[in-house]
Short mmCIF file of C-alpha atoms in Angstrom, two decimals:
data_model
loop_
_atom_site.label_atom_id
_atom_site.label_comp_id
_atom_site.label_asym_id
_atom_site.label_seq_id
_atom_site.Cartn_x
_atom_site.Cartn_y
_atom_site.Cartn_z
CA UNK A 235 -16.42 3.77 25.30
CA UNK A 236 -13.03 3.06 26.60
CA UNK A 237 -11.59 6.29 28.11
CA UNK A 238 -7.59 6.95 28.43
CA UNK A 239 -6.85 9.62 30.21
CA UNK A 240 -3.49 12.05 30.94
CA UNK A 241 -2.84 13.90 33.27
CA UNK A 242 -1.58 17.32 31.45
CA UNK A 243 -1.76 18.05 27.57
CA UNK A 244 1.02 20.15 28.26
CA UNK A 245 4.16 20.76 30.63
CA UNK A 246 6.80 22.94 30.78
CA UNK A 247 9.97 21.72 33.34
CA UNK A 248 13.46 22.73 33.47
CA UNK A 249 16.48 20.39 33.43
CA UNK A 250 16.95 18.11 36.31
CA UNK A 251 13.60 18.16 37.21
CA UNK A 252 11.69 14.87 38.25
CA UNK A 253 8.62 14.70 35.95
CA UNK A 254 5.55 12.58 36.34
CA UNK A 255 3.19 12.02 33.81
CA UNK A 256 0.02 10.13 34.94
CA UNK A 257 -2.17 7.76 32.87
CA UNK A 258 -5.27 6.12 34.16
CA UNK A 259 -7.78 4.05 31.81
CA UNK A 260 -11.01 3.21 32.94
CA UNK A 261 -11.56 -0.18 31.03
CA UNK A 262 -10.12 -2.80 33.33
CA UNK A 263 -7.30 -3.50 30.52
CA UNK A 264 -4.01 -5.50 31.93
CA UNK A 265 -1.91 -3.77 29.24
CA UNK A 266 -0.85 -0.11 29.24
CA UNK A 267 1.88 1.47 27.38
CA UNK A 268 4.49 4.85 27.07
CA UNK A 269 5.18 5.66 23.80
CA UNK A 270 7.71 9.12 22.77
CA UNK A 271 6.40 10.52 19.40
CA UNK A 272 8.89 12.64 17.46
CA UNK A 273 8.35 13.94 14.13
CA UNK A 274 10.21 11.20 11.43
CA UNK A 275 10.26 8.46 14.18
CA UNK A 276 6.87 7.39 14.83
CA UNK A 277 5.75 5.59 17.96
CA UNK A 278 8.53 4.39 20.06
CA UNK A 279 8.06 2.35 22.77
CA UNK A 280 9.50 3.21 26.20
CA UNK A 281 7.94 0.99 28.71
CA UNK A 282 5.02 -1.31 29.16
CA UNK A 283 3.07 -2.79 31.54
CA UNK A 284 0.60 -6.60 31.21
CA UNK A 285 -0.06 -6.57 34.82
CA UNK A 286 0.17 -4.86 37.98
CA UNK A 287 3.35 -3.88 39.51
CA UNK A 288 4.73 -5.88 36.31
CA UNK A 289 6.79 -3.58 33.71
CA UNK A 290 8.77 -4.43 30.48
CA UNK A 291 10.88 -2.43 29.08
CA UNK A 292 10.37 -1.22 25.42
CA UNK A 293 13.09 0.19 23.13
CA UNK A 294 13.81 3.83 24.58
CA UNK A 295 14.07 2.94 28.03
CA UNK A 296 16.95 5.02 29.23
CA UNK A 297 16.84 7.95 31.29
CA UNK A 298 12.90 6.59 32.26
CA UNK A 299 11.08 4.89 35.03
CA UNK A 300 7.63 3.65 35.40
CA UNK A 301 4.88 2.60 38.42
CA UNK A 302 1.83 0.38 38.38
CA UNK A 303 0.41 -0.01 41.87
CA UNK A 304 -3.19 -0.37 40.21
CA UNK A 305 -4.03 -1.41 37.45
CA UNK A 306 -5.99 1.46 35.86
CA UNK A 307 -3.17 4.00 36.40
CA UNK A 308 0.25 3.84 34.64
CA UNK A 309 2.77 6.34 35.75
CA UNK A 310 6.16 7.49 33.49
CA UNK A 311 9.15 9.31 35.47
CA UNK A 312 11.67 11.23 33.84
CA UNK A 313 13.96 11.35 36.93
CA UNK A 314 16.52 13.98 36.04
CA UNK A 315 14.97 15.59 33.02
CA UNK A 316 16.84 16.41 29.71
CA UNK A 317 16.15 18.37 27.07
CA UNK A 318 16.46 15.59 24.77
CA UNK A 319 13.03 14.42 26.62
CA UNK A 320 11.06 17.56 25.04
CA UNK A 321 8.81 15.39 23.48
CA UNK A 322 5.09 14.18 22.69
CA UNK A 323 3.99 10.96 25.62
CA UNK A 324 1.37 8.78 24.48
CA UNK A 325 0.17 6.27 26.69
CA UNK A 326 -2.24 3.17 25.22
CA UNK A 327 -3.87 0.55 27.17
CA UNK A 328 -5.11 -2.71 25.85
CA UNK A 329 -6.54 -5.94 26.93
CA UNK A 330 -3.92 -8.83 27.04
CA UNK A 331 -4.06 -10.14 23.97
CA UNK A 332 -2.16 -9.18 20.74
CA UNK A 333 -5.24 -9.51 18.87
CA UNK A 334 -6.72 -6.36 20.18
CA UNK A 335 -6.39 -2.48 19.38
CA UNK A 336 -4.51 -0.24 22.08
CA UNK A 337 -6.69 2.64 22.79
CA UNK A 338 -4.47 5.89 22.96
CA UNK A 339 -4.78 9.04 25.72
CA UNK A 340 -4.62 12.12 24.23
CA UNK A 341 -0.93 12.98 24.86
CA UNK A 342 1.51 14.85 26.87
CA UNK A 343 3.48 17.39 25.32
CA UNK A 344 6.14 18.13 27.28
CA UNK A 345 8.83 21.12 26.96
CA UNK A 346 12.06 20.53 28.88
CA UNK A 347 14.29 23.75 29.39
CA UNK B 92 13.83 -7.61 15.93
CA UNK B 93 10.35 -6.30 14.05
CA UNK B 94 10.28 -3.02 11.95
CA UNK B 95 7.71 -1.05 10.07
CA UNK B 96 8.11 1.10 7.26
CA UNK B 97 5.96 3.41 5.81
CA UNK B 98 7.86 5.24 2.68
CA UNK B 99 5.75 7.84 2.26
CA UNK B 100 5.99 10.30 4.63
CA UNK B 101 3.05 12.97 2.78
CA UNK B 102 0.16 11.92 0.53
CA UNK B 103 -2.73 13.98 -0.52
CA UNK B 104 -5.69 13.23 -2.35
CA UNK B 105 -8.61 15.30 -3.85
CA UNK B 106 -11.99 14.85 -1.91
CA UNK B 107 -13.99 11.83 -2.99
CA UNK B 108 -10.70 10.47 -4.96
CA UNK B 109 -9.04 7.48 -3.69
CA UNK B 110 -6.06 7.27 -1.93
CA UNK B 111 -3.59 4.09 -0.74
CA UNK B 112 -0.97 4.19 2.10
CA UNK B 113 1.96 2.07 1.87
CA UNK B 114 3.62 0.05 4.28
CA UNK B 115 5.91 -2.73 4.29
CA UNK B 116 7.13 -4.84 7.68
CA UNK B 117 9.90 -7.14 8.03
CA UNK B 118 9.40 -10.09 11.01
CA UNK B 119 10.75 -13.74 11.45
CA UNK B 120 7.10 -14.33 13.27
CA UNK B 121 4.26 -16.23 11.49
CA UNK B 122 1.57 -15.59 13.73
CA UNK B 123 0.78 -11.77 14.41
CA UNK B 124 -1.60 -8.63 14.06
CA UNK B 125 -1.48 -5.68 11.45
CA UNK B 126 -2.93 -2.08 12.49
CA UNK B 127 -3.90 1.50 10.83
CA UNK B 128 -4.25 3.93 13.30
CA UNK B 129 -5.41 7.44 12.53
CA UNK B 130 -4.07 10.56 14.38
CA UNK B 131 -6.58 13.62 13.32
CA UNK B 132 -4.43 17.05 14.35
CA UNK B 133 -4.58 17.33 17.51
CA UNK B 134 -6.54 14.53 18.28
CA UNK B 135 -6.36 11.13 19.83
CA UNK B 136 -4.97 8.12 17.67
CA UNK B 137 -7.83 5.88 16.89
CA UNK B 138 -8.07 2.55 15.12
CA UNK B 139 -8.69 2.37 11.61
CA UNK B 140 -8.90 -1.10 10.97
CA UNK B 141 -6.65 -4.39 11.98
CA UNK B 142 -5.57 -7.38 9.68
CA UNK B 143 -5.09 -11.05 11.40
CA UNK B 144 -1.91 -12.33 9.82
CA UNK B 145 -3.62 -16.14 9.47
CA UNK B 146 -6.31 -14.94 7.62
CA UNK B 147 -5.97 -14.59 3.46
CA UNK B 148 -8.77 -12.37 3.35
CA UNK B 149 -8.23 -8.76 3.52
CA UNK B 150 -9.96 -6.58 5.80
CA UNK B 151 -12.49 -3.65 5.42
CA UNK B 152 -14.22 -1.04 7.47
CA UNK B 153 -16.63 0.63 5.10
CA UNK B 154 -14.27 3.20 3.25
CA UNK B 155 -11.00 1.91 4.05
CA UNK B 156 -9.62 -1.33 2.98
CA UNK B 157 -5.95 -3.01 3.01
CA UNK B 158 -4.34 -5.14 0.78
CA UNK B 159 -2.32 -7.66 3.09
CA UNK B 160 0.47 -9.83 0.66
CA UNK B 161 1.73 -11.82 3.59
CA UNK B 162 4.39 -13.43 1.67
CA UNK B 163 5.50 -9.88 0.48
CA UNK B 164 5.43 -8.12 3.84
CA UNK B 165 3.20 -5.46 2.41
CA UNK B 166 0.05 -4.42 4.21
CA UNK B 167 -1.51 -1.06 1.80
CA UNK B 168 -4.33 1.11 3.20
CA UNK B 169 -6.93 2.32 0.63
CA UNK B 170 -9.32 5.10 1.45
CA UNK B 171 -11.91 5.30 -1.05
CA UNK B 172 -14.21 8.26 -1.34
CA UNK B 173 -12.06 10.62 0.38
CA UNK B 174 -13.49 13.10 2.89
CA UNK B 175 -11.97 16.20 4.31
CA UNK B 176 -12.40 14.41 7.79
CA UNK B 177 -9.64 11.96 6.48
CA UNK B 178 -6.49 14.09 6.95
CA UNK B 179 -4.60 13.07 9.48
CA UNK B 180 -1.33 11.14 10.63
CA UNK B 181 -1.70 7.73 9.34
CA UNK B 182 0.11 5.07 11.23
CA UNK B 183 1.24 1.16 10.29
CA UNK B 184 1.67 -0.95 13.25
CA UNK B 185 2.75 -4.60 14.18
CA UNK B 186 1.61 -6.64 17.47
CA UNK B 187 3.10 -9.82 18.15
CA UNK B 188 2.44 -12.56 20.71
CA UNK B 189 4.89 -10.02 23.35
CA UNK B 190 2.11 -7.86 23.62
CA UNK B 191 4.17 -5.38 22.05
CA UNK B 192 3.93 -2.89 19.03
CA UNK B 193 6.34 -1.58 16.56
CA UNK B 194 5.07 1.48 14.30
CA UNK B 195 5.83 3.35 11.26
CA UNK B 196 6.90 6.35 11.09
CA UNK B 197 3.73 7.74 10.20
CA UNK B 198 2.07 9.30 6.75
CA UNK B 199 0.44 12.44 6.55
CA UNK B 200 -2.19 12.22 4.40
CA UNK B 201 -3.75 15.97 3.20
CA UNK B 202 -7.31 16.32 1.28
CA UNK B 203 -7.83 18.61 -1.22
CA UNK B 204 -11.68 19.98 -1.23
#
């Protein structure tokens, strides 16, 4: 079974804060992936990764930074975090082709103060 | 730029009674990948079941079945037989050739025992 896992179901930071939230996937897949989930907006993509130290942004990019020195792990930064980041993180990892299914970690909920 | 839209944002269904999940997509692409994921509460998002765009046929997975109208841009989700173990957070998603995905807001689908 392909296993995603995060580092914290839950985290509690105060604004201006640098936040890491850690994602390591122990299939060998090139892809991984930071999604934001907000009730009413879905999935939305932040960054993503096909290989490593490669990264693409997605379409919520701002205010976010992200590291791949191996390829099973898949790190998201908030560098100065907001408020607005009080959110739900999902990272996915797949392997590199669009055919296949991204297999999802359990998620981060973070609480920014 | 790709979006998915699911227009239902709550469905519910009595147990055993069949239920479909709507979701339309708008893309200049001709060649990409249709998923349902499933997000039980508190739970990791799982695959449901995945639709090639080049293929006419539409795909099943025992109880759930879609009904892919390429030409409309619709791609349904019908759960037949419903079982308590079916509420959740449905989600529509697109993959194209970028590797990315673009997903629906999301439909949460309640069954009545």
């Amino acid at each position: 079974d392909v296993k995603v896992t995060q580092s914290s179901r839950y985290l509690v930071k105060r604004t201006g804060e640098k936040v890491f939230l850690e994602c390591v996937q122990d299939m060998d897949h090139e892809n991984m992936f930071w999604y934001r989930q907000d009730p009413g907006l879905g999935l939305r993509l932040i960054y993503f990764s096909y290989d490593v130290k490669m990264k693409e942004k997605g379409d919520i990019p701002e205010g976010y930074s992200v590291s791949r020195e191996k390829k099973e792990r898949f790190s998201l930064i908030l560098e100065s975090a907001s408020t607005n980041q009080t959110s739900m993180y999902l990272c996915a990892s797949s392997p590199d082709s669009y055919q296949e299914t991204q297999y999802f970690g359990p998620g981060t909920r973070l609480l920014v103060l | 730029a790709q979006t998915v839209t699911q227009s239902q944002p709550e469905m519910s269904v009595q147990e055993a009674e069949t239920v479909t999940l709507s979701c339309t997509y708008d893309t200049s692409e001709s060649d990409y990948y249709l998923f349902w994921y499933k997000q039980p509460p508190s739970r990791q998002m799982i695959l449901v079941i995945r639709q090639e765009a080049y293929k006419q046929q539409n795909a099943t997975e025992n109880r759930f079945s879609v009904n892919f109208q390429k030409a409309a841009k619709s791609f349904s989700l019908k759960i037949s037989d419903s079982q308590l173990g079916d509420a959740a957070m449905y989600f529509c998603a697109y993959r194209s050739f970028t590797r990315k995905s673009t997903f629906g807001d999301g439909t949460t689908l309640t069954v009545k025992p």
